CSV table of C-alpha atoms in Angstrom, one decimal:
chain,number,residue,atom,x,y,z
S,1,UNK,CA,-10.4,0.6,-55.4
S,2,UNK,CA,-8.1,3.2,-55.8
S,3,UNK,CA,-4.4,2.1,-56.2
S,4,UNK,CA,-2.5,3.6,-53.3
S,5,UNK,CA,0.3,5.9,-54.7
S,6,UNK,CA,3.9,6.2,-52.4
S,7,UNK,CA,4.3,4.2,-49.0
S,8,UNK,CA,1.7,3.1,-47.1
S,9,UNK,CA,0.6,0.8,-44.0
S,10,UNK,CA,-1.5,-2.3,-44.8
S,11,UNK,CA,-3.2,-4.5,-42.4
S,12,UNK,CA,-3.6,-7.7,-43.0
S,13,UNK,CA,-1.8,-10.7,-45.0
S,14,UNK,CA,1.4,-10.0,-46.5
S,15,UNK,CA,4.3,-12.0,-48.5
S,16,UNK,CA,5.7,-12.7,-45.1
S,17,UNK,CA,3.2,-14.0,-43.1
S,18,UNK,CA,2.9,-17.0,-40.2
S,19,UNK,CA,0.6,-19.5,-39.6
S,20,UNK,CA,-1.8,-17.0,-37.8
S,21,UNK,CA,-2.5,-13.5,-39.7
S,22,UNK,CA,-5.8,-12.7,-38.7
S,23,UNK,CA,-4.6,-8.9,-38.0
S,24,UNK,CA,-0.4,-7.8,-39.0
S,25,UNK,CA,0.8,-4.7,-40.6
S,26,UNK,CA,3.3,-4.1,-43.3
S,27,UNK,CA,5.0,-1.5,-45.4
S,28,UNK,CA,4.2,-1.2,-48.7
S,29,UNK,CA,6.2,1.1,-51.4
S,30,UNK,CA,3.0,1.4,-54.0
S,31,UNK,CA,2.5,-2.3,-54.8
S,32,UNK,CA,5.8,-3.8,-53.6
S,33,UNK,CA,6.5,-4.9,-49.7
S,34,UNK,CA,9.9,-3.1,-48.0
S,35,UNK,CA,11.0,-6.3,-47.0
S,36,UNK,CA,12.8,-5.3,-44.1
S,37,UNK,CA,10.1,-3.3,-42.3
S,38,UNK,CA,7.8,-5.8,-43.4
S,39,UNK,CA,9.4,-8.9,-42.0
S,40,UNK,CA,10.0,-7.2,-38.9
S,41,UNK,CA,6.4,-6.5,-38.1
S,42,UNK,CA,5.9,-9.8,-39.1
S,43,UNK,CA,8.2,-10.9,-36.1
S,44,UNK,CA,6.6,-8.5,-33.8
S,45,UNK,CA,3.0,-10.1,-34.8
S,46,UNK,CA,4.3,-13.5,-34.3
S,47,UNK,CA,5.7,-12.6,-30.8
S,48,UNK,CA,1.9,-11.9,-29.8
S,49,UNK,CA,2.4,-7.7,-29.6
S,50,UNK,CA,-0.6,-6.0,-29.1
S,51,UNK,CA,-2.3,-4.7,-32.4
S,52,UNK,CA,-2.2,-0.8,-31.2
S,53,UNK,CA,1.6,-1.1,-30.3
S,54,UNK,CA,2.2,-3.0,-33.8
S,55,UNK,CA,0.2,0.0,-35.5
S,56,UNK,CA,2.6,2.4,-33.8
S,57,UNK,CA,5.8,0.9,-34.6
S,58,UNK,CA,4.5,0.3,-38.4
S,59,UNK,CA,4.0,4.6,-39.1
S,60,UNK,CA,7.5,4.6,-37.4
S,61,UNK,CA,8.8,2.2,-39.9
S,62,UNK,CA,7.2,3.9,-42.8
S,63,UNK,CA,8.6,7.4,-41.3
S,64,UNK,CA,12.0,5.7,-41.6
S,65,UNK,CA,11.5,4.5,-44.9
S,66,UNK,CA,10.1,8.0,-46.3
S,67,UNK,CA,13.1,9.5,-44.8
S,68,UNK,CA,15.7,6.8,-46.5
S,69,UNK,CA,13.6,7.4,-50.1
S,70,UNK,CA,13.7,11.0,-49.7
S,71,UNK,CA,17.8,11.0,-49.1
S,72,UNK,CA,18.4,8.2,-51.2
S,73,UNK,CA,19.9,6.3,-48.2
S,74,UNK,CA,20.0,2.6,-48.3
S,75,UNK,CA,18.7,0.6,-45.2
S,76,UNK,CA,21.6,-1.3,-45.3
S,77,UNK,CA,24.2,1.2,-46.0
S,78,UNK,CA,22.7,3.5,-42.6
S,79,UNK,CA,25.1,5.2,-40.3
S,80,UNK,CA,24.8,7.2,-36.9
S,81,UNK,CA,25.0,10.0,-38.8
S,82,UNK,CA,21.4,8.9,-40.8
S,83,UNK,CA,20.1,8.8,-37.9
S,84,UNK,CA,20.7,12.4,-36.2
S,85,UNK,CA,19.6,13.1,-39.7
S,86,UNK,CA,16.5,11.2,-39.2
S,87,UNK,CA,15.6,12.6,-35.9
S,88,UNK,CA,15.7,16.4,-37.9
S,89,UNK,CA,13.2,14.6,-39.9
S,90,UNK,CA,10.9,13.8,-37.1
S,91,UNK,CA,11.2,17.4,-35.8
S,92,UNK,CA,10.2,18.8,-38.9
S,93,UNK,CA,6.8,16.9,-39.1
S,94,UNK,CA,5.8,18.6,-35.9
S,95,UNK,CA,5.5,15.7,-33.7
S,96,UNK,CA,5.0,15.7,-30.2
S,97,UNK,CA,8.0,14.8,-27.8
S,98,UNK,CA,6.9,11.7,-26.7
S,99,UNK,CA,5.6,10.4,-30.3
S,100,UNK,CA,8.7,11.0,-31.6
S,101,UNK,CA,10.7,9.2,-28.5
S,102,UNK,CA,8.5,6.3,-29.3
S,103,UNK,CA,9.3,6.3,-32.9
S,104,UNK,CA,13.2,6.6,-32.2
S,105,UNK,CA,13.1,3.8,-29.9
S,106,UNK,CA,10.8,1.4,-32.3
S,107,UNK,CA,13.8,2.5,-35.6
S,108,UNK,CA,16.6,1.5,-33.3
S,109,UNK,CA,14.5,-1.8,-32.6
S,110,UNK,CA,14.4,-2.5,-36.2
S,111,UNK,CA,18.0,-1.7,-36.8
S,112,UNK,CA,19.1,-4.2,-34.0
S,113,UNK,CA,16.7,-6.8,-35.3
S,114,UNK,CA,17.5,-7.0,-38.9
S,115,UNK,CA,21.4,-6.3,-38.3
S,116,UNK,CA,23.8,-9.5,-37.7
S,117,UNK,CA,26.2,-9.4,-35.1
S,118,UNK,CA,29.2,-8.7,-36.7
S,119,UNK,CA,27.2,-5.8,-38.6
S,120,UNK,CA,25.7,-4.2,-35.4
S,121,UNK,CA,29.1,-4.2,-34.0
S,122,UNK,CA,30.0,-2.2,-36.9
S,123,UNK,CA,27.4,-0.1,-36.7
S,124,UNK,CA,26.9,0.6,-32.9
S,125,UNK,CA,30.9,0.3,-32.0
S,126,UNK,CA,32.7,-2.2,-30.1
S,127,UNK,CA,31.8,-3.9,-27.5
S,128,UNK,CA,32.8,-2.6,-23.7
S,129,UNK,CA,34.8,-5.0,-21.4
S,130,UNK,CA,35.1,-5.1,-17.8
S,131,UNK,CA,32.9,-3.9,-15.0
S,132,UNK,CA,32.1,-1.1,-17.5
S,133,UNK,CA,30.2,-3.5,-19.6
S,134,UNK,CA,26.1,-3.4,-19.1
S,135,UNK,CA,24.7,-6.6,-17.7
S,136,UNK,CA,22.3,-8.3,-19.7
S,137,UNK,CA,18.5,-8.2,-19.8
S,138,UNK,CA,15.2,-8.8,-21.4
S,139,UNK,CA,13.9,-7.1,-25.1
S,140,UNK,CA,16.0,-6.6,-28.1
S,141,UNK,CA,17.0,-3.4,-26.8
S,142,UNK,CA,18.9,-5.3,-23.9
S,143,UNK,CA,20.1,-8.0,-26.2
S,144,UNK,CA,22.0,-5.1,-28.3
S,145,UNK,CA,23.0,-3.5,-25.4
S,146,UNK,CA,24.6,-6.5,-24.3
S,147,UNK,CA,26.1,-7.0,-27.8
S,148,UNK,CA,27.7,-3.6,-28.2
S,149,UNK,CA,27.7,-0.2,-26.8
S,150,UNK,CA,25.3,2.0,-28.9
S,151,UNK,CA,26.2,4.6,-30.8
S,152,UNK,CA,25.4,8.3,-29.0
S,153,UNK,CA,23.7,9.4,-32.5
S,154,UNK,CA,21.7,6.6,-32.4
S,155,UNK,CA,20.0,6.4,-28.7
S,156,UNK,CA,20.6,10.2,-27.7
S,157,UNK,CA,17.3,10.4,-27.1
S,158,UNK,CA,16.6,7.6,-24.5
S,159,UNK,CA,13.4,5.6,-23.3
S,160,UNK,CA,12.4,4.6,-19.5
S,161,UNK,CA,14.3,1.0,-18.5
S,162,UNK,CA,12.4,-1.7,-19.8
S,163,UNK,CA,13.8,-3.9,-17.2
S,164,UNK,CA,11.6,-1.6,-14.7
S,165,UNK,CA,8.6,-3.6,-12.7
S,166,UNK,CA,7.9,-0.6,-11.0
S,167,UNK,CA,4.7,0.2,-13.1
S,168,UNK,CA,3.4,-2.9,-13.4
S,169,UNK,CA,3.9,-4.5,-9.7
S,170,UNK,CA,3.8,-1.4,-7.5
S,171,UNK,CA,6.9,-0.6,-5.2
S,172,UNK,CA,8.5,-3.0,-3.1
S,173,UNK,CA,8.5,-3.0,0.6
S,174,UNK,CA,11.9,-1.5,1.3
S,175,UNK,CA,10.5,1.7,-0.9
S,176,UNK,CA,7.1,1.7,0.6
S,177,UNK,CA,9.0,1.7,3.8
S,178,UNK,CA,11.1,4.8,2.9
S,179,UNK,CA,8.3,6.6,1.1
S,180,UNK,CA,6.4,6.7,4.5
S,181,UNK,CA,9.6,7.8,6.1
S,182,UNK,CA,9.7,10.6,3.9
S,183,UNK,CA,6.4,11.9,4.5
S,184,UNK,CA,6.9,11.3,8.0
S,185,UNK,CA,10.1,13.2,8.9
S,186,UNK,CA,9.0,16.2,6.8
S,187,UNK,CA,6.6,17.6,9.4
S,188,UNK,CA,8.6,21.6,10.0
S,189,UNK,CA,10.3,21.9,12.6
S,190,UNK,CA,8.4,24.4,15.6
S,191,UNK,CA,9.4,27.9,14.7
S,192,UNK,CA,9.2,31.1,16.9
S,193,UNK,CA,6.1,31.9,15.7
S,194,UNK,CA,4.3,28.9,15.0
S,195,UNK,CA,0.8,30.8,14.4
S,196,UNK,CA,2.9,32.3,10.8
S,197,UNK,CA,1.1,31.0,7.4
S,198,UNK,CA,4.4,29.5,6.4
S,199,UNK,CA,4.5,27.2,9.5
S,200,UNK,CA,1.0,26.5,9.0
S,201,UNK,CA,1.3,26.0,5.7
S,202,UNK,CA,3.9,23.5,6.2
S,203,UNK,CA,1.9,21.7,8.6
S,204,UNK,CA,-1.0,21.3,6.5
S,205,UNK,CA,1.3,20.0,3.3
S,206,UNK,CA,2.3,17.5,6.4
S,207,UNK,CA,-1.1,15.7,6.8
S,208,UNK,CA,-1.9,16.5,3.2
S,209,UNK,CA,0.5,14.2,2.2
S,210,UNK,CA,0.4,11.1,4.2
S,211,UNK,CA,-3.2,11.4,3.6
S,212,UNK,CA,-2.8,11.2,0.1
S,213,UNK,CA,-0.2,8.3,-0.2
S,214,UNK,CA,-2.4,6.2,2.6
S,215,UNK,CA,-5.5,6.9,0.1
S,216,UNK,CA,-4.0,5.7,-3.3
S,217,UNK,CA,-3.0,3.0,-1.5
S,218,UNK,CA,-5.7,1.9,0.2
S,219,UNK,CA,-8.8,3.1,-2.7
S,220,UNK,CA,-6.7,3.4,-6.1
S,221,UNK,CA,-7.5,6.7,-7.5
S,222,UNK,CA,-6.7,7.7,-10.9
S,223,UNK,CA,-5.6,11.2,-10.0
S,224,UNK,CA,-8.5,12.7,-11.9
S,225,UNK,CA,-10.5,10.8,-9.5
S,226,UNK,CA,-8.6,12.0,-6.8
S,227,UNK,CA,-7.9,15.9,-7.1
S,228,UNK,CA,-12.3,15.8,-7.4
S,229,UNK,CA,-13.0,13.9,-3.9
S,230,UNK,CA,-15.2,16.6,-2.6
S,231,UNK,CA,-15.9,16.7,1.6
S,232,UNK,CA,-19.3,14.9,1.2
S,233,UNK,CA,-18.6,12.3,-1.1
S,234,UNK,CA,-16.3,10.7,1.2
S,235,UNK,CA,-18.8,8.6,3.7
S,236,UNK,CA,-16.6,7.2,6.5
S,237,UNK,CA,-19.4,5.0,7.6
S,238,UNK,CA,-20.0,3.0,4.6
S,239,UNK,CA,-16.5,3.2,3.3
S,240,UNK,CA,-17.3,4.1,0.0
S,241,UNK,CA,-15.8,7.4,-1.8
S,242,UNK,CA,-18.4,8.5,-4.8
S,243,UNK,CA,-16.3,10.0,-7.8
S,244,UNK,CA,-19.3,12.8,-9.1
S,245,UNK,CA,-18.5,15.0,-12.3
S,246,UNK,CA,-19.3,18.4,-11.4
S,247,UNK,CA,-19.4,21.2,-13.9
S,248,UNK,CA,-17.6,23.4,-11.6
S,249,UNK,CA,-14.3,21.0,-11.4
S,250,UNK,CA,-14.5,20.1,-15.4
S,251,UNK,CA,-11.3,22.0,-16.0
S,252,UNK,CA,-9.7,19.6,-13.4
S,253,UNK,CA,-9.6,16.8,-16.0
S,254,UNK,CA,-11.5,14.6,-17.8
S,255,UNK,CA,-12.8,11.2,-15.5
S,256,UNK,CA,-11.6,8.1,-17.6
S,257,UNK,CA,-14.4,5.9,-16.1
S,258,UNK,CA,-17.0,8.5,-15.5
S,259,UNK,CA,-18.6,8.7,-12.1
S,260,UNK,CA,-17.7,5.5,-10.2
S,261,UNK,CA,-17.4,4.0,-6.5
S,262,UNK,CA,-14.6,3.6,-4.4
S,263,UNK,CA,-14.0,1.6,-2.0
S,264,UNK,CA,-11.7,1.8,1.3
S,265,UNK,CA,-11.3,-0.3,4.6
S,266,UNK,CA,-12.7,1.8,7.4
S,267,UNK,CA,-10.8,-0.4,10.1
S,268,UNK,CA,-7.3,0.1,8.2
S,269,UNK,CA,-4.4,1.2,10.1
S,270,UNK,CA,-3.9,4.0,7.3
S,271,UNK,CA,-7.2,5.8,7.6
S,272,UNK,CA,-5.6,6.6,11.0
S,273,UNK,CA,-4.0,9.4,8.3
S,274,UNK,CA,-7.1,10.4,6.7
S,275,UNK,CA,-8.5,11.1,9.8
S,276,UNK,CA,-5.8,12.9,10.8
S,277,UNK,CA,-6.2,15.2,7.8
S,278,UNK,CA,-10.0,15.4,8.2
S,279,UNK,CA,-9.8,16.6,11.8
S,280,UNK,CA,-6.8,18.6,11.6
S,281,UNK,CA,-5.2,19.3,8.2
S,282,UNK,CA,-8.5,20.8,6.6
S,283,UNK,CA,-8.9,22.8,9.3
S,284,UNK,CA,-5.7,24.3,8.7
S,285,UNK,CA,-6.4,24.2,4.7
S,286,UNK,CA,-9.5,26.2,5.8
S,287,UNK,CA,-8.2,29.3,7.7
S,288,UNK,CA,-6.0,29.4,4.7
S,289,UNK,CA,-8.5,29.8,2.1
S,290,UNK,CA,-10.5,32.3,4.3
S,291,UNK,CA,-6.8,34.4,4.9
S,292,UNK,CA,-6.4,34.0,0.9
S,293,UNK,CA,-10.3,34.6,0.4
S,294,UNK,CA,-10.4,32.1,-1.7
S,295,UNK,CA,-13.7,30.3,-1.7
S,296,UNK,CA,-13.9,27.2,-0.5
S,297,UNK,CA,-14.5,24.3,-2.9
S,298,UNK,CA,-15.1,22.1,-0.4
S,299,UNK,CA,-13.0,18.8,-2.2
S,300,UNK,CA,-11.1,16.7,0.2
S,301,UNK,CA,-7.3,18.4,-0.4
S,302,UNK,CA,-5.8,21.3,-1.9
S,303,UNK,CA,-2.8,23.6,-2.3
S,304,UNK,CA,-0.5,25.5,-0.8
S,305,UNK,CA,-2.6,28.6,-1.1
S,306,UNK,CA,-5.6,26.8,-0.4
S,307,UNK,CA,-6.9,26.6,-4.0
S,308,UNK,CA,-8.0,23.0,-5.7
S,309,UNK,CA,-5.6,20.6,-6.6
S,310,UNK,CA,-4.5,20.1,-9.8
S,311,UNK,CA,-2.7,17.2,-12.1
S,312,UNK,CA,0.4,19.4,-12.0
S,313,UNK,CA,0.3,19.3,-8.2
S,314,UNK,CA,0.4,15.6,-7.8
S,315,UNK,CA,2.7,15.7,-10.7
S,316,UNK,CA,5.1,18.0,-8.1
S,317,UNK,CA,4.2,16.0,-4.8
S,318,UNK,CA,6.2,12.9,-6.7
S,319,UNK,CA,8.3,15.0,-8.0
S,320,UNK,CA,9.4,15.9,-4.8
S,321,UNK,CA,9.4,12.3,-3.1
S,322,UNK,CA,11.6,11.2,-5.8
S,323,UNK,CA,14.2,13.9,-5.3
S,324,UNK,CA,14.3,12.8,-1.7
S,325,UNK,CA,14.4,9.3,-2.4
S,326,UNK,CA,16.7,10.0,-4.7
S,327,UNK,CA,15.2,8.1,-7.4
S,328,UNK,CA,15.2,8.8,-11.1
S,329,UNK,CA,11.9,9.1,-12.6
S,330,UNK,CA,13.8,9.0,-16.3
S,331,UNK,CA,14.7,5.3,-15.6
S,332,UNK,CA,12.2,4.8,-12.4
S,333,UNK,CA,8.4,5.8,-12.8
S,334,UNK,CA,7.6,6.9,-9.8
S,335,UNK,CA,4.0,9.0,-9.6
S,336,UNK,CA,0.2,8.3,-8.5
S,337,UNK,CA,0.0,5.6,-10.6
S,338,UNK,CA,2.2,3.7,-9.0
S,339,UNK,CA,0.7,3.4,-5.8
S,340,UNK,CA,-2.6,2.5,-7.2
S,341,UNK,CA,-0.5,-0.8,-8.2
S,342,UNK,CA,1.6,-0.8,-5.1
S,343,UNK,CA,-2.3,-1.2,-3.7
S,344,UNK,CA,-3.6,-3.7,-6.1
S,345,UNK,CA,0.2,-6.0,-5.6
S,346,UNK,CA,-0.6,-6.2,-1.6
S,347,UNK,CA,-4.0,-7.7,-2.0
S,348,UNK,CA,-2.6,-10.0,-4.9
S,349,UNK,CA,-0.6,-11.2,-2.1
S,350,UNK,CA,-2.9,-11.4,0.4
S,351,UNK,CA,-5.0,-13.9,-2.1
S,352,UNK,CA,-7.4,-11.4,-3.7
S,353,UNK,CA,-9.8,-12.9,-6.3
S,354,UNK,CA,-8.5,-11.3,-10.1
S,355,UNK,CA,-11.8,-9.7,-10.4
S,356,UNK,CA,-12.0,-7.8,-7.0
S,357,UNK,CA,-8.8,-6.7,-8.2
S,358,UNK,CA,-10.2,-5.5,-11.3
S,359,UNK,CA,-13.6,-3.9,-9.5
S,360,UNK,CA,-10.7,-2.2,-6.9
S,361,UNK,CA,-8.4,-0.7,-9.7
S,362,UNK,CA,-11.4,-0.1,-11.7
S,363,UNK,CA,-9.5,-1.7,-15.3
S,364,UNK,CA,-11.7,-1.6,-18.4
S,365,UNK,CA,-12.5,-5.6,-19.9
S,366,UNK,CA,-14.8,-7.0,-21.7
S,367,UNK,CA,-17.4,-7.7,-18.8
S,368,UNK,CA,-16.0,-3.9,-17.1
S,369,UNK,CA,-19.5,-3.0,-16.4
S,370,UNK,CA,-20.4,-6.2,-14.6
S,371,UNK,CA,-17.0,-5.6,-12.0
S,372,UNK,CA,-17.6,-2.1,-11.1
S,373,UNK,CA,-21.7,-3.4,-10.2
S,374,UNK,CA,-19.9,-6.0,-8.0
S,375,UNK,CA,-17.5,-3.6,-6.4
S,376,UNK,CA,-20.7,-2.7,-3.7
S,377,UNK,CA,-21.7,-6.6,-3.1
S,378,UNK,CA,-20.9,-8.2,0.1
S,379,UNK,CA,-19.1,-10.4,-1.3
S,380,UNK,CA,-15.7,-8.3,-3.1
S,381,UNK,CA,-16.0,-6.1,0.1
S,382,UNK,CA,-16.0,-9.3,2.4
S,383,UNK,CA,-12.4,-10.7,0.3
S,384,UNK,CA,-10.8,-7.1,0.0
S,385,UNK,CA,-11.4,-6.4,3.6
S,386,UNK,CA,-9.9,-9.8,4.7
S,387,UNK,CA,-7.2,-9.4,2.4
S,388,UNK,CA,-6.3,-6.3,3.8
S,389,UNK,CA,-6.3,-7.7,6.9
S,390,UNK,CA,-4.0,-10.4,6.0
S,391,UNK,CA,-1.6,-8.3,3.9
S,392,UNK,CA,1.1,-6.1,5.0
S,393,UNK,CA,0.8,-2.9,6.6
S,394,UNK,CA,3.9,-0.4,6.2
S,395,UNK,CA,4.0,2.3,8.9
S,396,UNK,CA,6.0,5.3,9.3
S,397,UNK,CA,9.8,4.7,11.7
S,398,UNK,CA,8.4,6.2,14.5
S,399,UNK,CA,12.2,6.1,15.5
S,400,UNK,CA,13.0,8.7,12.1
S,401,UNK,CA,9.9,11.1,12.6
């Protein structure tokens, strides 16, 4: 076996282990452990992290560690300076954005875990006092925050509020309430000339819109899934929307799942929207795309200009919601995504079975293959319908439209 030369990652039992070590990363510096890094991804595997995430904050570790050799910096002798230092290190490795936000964020982690107290108030400043000082939450990253105000060097670069449920639980009911408003009071006012394509244009977005929000909520689309609904595979009857992979709409995305079956409630109060957009938006979207000459790709929505959606699209639909809402996406996700579990949180509520959940979101397990068979039996369609039923149906203010 050759003997690895300079620090590495292994996986698997280490001088600092617990009782179960079936799978744990460490850092190794050619045959000796870096205790600190090492005993800290111990902690992490103790705590029950998932393997992928513990893999992740490991080559951030060893990133750290490389630098600190490099510099001749001592771990315990680091400053705020060694860190904007650091993050020039990261740069120079050509690392993507995000990869190297995750890697800040899992180094100031390790810093706040293996510091004492007194030694993080040294580090990271003292602590704030009155109404100024943050309030205390869950996570290390809380705990230190709650400790001592953080050095700007240190957490310039900032991650999304791990205190947010937003992703996991969907949005509440106050915010579902208000979305709808939104979407609702944006229909343009009637202008002189209401046959112009601005107007028209505007009035398309209109029922566009709603109809997308009241689909997400009501089917769960990823938004690859969504921006490829053609015309036909939407079947009003049966309920069911079939996701198909077309050549022609491959540079749309890739499909996660592949070609799949959704499902919607045909006697929902929010297909009222969908209808709307079927019998009145597309034929707006479709004088549009004959004015453009554009040729028509018969999927379900589309631009401004009548062309197929795309992921940045969406990506701009929430972008403008959240402006309007005023919401921060930096510290409040807010996107496609988010309906899907606002969607999936109402029928939890409503007394869904866990697995219709997982046929209706369409999540990946073990027996994933056995759920999305099941999605079409009586049965799931028997509980989702009756839970929908029994859940709760936001509507549009018709007082603020």
């Amino acid at each position: 076996m050759r003997k690895p030369v300079g620090m590495h990652i292994r996986s698997g039992r280490s001088p600092y282990h617990g009782a179960d070590n079936s799978v744990a990363y460490s850092l190794w510096d050619e045959a000796l452990p870096v205790v600190p890094a090492t005993a800290w991804l111990q902690h992490l595997h103790r705590n029950g992290l998932e393997e992928s995430t513990r893999e992740g904050y490991a080559v951030a570790a060893l990133h750290l560690f490389k630098f600190l050799k490099q510099d001749e910096i001592g771990f315990w002798d680091l400053e705020g300076r060694h860190i904007q230092s650091f993050k020039s290190y990261l740069n120079q490795l050509g690392l993507k954005p995000t990869t190297r936000k995750a890697y800040l964020s899992a180094v100031s982690q390790l810093i706040a875990w293996a510091m004492s107290p007194a030694e993080r108030k040294r580090f990271f400043g003292e602590q704030a006092k009155g109404p100024a000082r943050r309030k205390p939450g869950k996570g290390v990253m809380a705990k230190l925050q709650s400790d001592a105000i953080a050095d700007p060097d240190l957490f310039s670069i900032r991650i999304r509020n791990k205190s947010n449920t937003y992703r996991k639980h969907g949005l509440p009911p106050a915010l579902q309430q208000r979305v709808w408003d939104a979407l609702e009071t944006a229909f343009p006012p009637r202008p002189r000339k209401p046959e112009s394509l601005k107007y028209r244009q505007a009035k398309m977005l209109w029922y566009r819109n709603r109809a997308i929000w009241a689909l997400l909520i009501m089917s769960a689309p990823r938004k690859s899934e969504l921006i490829r609904i053609g015309l036909d595979d939407l079947d009003p009857e049966a309920g069911t929307i079939a996701v198909v992979d077309r050549p022609e709409h491959r540079q749309l995305g890739r499909l996660k799942l592949g070609e799949r079956i959704l499902w919607f409630p045909t006697a929902h109060p929010y297909m009222r929207f969908v209808d709307e957009w079927l019998l009145y938006g597309r034929q707006l979207a479709e004088e549009i795309i004959a004015e453009k000459q554009v040729p028509d790709h018969r999927l379900l929505f589309c631009t401004i200009t009548g062309s197929p959606m795309t992921r940045g699209a969406v990506h701009h639909l929430f972008d403008t919601l959240a402006k309007k809402l005023g919401i921060d996406k930096k510290t409040r996700p807010f996107s496609c995504h988010i309906a899907r579990h606002t969607g999936a949180t109402i029928l939890k509520k409503a007394g869904a079975d866990p697995g219709a959940i997982q046929a209706y979101l369409g999540h990946g397990s073990i027996n994933s293959q056995d759920a999305y068979t099941a999605l079409d039996t009586p049965d799931i369609r028997e509980m989702l319908t009756r839970c929908w039923s029994n859940g709760p149906v936001i509507l549009p203010d018709q007082k603020s439209a």
